[in-house]
PDB file of C-alpha atoms in Angstrom:
ATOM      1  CA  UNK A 540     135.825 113.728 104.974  1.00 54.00           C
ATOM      2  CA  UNK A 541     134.488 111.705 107.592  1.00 62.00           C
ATOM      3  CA  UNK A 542     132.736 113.267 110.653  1.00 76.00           C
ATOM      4  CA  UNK A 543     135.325 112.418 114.153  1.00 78.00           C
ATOM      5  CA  UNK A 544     132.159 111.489 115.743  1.00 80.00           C
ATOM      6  CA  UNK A 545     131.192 108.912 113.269  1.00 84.00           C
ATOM      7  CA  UNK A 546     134.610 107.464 112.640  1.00 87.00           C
ATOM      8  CA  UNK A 547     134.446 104.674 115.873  1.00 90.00           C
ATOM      9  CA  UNK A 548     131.209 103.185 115.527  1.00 91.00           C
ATOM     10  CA  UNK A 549     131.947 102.723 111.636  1.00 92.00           C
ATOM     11  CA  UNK A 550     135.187 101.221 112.468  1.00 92.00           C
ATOM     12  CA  UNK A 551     133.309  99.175 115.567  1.00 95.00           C
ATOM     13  CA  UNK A 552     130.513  97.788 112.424  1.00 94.00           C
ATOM     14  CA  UNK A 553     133.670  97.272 109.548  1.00 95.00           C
ATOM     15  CA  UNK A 554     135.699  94.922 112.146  1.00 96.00           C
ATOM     16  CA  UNK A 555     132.349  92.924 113.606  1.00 96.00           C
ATOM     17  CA  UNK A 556     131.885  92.981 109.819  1.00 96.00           C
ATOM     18  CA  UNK A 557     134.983  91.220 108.674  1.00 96.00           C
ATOM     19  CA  UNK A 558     134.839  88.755 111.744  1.00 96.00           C
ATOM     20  CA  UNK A 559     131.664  87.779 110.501  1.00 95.00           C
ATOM     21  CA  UNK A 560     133.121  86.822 107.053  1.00 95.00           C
ATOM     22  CA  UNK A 561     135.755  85.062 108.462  1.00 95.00           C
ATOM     23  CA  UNK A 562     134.006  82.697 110.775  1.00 94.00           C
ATOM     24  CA  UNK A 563     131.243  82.926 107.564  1.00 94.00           C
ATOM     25  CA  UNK A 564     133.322  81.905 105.027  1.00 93.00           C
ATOM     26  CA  UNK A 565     134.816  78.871 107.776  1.00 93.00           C
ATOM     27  CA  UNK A 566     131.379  77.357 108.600  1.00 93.00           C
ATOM     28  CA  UNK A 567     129.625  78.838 105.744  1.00 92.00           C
ATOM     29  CA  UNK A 568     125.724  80.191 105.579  1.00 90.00           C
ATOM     30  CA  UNK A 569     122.516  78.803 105.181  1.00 91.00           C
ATOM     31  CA  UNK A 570     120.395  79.927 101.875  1.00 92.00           C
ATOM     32  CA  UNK A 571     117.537  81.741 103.296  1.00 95.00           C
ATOM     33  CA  UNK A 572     114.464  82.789 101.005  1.00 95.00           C
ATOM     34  CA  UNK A 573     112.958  85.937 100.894  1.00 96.00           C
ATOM     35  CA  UNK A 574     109.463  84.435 101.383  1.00 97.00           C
ATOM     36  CA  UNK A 575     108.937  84.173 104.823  1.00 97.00           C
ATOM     37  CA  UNK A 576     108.702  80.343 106.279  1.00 96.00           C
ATOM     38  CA  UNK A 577     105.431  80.558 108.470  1.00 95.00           C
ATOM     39  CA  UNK A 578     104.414  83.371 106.395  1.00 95.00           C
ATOM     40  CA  UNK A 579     104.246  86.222 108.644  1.00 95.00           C
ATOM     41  CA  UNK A 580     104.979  89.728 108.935  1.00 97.00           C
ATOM     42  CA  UNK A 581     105.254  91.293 112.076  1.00 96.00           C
ATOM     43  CA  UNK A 582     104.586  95.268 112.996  1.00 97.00           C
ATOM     44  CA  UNK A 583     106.208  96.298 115.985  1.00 97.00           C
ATOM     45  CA  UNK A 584     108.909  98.858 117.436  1.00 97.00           C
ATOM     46  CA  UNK A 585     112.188  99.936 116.808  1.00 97.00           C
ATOM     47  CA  UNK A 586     113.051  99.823 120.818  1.00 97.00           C
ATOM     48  CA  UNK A 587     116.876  98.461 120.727  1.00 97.00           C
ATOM     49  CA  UNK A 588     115.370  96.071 124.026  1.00 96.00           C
ATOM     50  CA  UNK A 589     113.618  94.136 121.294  1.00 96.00           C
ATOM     51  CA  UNK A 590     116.703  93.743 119.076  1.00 96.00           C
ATOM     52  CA  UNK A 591     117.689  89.768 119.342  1.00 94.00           C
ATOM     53  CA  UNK A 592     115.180  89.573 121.808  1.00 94.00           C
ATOM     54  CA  UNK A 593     111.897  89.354 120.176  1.00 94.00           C
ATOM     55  CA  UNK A 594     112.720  86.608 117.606  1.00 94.00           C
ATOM     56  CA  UNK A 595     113.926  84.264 120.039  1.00 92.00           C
ATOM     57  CA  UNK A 596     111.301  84.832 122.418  1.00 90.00           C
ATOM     58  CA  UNK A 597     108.754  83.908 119.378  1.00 90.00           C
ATOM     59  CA  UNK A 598     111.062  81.100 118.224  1.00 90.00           C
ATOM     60  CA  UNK A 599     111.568  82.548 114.938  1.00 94.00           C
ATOM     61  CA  UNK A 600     114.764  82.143 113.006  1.00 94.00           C
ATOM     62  CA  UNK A 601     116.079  84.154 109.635  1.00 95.00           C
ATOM     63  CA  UNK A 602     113.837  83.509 107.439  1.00 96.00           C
ATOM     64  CA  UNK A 603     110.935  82.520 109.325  1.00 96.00           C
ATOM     65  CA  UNK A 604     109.220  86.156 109.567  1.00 97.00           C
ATOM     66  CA  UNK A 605     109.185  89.629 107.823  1.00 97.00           C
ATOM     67  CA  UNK A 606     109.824  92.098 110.509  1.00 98.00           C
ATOM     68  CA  UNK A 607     108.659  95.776 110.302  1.00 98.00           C
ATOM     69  CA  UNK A 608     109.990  98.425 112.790  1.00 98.00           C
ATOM     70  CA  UNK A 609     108.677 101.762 113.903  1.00 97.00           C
ATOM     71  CA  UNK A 610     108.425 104.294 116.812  1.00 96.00           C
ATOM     72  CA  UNK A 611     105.676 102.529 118.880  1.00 96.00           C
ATOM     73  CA  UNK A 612     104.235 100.446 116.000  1.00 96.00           C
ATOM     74  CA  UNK A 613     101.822 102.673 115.071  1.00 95.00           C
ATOM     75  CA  UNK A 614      99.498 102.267 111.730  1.00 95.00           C
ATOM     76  CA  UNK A 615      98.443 105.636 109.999  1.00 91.00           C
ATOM     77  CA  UNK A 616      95.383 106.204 108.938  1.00 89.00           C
ATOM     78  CA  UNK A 617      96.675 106.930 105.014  1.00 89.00           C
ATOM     79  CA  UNK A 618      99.132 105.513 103.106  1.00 93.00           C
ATOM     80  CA  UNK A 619     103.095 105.672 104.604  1.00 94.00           C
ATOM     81  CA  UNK A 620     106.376 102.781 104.088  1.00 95.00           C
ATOM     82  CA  UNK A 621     104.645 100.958 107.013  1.00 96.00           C
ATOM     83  CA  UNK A 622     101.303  99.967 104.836  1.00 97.00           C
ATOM     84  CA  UNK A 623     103.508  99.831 101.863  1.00 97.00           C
ATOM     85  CA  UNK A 624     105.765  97.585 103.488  1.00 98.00           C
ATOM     86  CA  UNK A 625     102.511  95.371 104.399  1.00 98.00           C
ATOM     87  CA  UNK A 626     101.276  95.327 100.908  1.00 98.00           C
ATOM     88  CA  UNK A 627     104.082  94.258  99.639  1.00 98.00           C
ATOM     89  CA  UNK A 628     104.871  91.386 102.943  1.00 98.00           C
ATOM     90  CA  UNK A 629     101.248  90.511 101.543  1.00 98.00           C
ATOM     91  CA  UNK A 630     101.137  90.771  97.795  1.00 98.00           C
ATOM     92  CA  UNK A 631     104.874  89.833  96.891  1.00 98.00           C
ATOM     93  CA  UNK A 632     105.954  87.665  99.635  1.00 98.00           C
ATOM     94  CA  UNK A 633     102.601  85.934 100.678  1.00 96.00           C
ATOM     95  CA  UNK A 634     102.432  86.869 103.936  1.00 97.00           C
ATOM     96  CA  UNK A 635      99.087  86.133 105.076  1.00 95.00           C
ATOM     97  CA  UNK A 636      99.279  86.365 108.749  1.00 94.00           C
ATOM     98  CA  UNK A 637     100.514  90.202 110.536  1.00 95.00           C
ATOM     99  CA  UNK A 638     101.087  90.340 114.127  1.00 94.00           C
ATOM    100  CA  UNK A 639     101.124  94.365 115.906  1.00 95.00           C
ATOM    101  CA  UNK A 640     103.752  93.492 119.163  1.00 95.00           C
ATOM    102  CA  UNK A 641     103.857  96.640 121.128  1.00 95.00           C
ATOM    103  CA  UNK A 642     105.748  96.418 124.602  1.00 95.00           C
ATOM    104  CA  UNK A 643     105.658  97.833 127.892  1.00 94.00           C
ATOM    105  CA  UNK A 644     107.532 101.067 128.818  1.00 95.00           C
ATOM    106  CA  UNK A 645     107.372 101.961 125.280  1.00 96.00           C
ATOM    107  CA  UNK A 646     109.275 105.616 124.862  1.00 96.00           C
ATOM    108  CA  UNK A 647     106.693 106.912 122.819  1.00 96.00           C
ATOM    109  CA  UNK A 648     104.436 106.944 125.894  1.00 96.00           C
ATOM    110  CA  UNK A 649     106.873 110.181 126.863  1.00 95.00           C
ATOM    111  CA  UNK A 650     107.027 111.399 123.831  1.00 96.00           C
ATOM    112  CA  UNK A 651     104.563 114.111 122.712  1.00 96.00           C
ATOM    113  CA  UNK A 652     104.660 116.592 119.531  1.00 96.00           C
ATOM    114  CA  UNK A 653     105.499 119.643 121.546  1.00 96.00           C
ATOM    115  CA  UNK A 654     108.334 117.807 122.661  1.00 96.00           C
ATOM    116  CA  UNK A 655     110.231 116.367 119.633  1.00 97.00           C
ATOM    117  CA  UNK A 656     109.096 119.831 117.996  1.00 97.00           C
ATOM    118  CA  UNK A 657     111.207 121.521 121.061  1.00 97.00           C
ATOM    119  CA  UNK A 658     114.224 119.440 120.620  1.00 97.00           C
ATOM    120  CA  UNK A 659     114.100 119.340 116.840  1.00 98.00           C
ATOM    121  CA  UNK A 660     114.401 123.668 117.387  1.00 98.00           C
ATOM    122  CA  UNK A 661     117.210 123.212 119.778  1.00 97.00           C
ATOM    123  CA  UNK A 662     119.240 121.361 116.990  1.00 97.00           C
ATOM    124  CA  UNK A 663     118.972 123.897 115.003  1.00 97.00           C
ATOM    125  CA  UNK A 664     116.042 122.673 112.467  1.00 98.00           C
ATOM    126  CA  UNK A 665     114.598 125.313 110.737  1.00 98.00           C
ATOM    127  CA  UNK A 666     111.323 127.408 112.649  1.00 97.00           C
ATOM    128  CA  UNK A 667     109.084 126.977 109.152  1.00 97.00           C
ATOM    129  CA  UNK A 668     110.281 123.544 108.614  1.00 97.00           C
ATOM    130  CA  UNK A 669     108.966 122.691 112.302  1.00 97.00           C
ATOM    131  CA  UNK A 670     105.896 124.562 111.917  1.00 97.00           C
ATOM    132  CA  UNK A 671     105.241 122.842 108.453  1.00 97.00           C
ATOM    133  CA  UNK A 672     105.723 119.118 109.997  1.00 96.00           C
ATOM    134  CA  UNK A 673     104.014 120.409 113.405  1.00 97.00           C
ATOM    135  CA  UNK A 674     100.642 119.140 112.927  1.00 96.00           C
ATOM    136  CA  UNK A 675     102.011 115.635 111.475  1.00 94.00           C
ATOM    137  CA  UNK A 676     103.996 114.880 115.063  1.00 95.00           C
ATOM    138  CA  UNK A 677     101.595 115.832 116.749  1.00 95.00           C
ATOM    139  CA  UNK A 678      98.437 113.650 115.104  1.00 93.00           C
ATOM    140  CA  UNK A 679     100.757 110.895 115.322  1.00 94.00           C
ATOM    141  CA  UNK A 680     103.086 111.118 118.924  1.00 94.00           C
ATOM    142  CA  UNK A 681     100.027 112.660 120.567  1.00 94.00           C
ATOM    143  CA  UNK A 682      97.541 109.717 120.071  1.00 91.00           C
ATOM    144  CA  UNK A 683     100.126 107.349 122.377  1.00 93.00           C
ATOM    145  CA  UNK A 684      99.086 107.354 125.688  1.00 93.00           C
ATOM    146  CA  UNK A 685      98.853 103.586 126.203  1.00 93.00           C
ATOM    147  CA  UNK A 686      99.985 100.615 124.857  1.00 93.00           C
ATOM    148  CA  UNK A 687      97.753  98.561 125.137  1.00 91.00           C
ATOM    149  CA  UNK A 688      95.285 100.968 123.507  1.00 92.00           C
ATOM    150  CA  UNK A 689      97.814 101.753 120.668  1.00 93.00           C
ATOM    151  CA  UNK A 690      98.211  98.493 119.743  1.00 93.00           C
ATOM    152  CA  UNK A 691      94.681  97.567 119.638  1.00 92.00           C
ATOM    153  CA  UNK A 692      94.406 100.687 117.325  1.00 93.00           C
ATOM    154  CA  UNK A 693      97.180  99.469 114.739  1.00 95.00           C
ATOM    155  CA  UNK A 694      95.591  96.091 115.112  1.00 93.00           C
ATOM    156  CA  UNK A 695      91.812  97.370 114.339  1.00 93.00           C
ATOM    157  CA  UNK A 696      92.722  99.589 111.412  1.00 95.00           C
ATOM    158  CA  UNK A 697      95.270  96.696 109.946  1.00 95.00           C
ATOM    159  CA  UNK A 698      91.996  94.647 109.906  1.00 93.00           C
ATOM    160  CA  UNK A 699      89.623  97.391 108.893  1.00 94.00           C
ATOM    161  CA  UNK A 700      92.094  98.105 106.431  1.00 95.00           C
ATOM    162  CA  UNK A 701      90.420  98.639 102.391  1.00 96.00           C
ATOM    163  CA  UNK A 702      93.981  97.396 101.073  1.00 96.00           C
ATOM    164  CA  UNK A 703      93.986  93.770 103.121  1.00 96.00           C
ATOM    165  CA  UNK A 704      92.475  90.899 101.548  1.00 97.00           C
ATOM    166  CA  UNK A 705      89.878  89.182 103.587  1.00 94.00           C
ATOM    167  CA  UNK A 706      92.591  85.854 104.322  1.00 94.00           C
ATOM    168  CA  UNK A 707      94.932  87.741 106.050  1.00 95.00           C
ATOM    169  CA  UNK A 708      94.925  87.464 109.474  1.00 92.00           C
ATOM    170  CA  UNK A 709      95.591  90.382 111.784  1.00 93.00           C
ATOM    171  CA  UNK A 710      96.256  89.871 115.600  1.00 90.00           C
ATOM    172  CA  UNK A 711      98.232  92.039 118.256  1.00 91.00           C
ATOM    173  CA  UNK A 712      99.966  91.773 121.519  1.00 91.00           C
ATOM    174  CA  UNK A 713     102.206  93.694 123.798  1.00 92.00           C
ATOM    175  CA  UNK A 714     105.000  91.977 125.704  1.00 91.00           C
ATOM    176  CA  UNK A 715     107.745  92.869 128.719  1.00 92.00           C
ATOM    177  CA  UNK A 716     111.056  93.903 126.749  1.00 93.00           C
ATOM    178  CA  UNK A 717     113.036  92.519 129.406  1.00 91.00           C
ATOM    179  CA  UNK A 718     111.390  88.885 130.324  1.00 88.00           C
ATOM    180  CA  UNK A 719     109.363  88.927 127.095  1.00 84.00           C
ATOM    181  CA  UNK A 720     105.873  87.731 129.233  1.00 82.00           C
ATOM    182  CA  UNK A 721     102.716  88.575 127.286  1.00 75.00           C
ATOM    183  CA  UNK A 722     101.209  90.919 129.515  1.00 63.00           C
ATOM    184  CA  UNK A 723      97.846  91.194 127.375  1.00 63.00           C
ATOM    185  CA  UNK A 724      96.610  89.406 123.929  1.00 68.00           C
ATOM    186  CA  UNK A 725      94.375  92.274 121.756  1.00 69.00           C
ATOM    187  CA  UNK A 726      92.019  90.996 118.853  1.00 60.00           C
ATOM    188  CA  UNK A 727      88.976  93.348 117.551  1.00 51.00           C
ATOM    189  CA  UNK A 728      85.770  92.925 118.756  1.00 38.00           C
ATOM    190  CA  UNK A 729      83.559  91.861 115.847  1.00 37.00           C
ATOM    191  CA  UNK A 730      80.101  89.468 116.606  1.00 31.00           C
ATOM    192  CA  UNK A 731      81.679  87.581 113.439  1.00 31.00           C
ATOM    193  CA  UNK A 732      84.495  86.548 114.772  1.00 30.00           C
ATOM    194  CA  UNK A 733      86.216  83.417 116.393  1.00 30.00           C
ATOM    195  CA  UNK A 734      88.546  83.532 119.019  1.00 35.00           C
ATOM    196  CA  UNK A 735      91.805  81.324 117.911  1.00 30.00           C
ATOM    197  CA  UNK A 736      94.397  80.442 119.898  1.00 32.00           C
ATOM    198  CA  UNK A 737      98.096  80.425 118.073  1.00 39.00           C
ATOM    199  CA  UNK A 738     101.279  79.312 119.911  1.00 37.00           C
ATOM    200  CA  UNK A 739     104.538  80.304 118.786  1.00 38.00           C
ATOM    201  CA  UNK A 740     107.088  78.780 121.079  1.00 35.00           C
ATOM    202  CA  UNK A 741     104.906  79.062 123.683  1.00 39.00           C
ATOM    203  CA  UNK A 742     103.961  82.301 123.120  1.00 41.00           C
ATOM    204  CA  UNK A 743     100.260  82.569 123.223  1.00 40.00           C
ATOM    205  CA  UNK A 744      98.736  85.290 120.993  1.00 41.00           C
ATOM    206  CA  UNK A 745      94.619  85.216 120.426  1.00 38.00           C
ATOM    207  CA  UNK A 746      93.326  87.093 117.186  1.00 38.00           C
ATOM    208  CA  UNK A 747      90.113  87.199 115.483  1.00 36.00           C
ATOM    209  CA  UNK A 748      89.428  84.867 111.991  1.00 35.00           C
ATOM    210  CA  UNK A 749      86.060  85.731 110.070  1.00 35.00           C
ATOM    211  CA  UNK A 750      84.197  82.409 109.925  1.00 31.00           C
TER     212      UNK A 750
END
């Protein structure tokens, strides 16, 4: 039986759902591929601000980009469904270029261990379940104190990363989730590298290419 919390938003999604075949199956729908068009694959964060926001303000369409979201687009230092989503964005759908957009007033920044562990207690989640998974939220909320610096992180492991062939371009930004400005451009400082200047819809975002 259905939980009476859960029963309006499904019935919200099944009607948008059926309007959407109906004006669907009147002007019909474009073929899209499952390679991406300017074969890219972007890394950044679940924030619902960004949702029909950041595509447009990077003039990408479906099917232009892969799109990978997380908690304050973080990269781990081991394997997780983030780099496995990368490898395969690389490998299967030849991606070759991955952009890390983090944004300003990202929640993470007030988000700590100590306090998801606290809420996930006053839920009800078992003590030795918390204590077990402890030391994983905190490693990984912990280490976001600033965007920018985040960012830069996810952007210098990406490219330091023993998985990534050498032709795949790594570059990061973060953004304003309500005008969508590009408050700061991040690439890793190597001696080897060449600044480059890419514009996506006029949307300027620097990264480094090995010459």
């Amino acid at each position: 039986m259905m939980n009476e919390t859960l029963k309006p938003i499904i019935k919200e999604l099944k009607a948008a759902n059926e309007a959407f075949l109906q004006k669907s199956a009147k002007e019909g729908l474009a073929v899209v591929d499952k390679y991406p068009k300017r074969n890219l694959v972007i890394l950044t964060c679940m924030d619902t601000r960004l949702v029909n926001f950041l595509e447009p303000a990077l003039g990408l369409e479906r099917g232009d980009a892969k799109i990978i979201k997380v908690a304050g687009n973080t990269v781990s230092d081991g394997f997780d469904s983030v780099l496995g989503s990368l490898l395969v964005a690389v490998y299967e759908l030849k991606a070759h270029t991955v952009l890390v957009v983090g944004h300003e007033g990202c929640g993470m920044l007030a988000t700590t261990g100590e306090s998801l562990c606290a809420k996930m207690a006053e839920a009800g989640i078992d003590e030795t379940a918390i204590k077990e998974l402890r030391p994983y939220i905190e490693t990984w909320a912990d280490s976001i104190e600033c965007v920018e610096d985040s960012t830069a992180q996810s952007v210098r492991k990406l490219k330091e990363c023993p998985y990534l062939p050498a032709y795949v371009n790594v570059c990061g930004c973060v953004i304003n989730p309500h005008t969508a400005l590009g408050l700061i451009s991040i690439a890793p400082a190597t001696t080897e590298s060449t600044e480059l200047i890419v514009s996506l819809n006029k949307f300027r975002v620097w990264f480094a290419s090995e010459e």
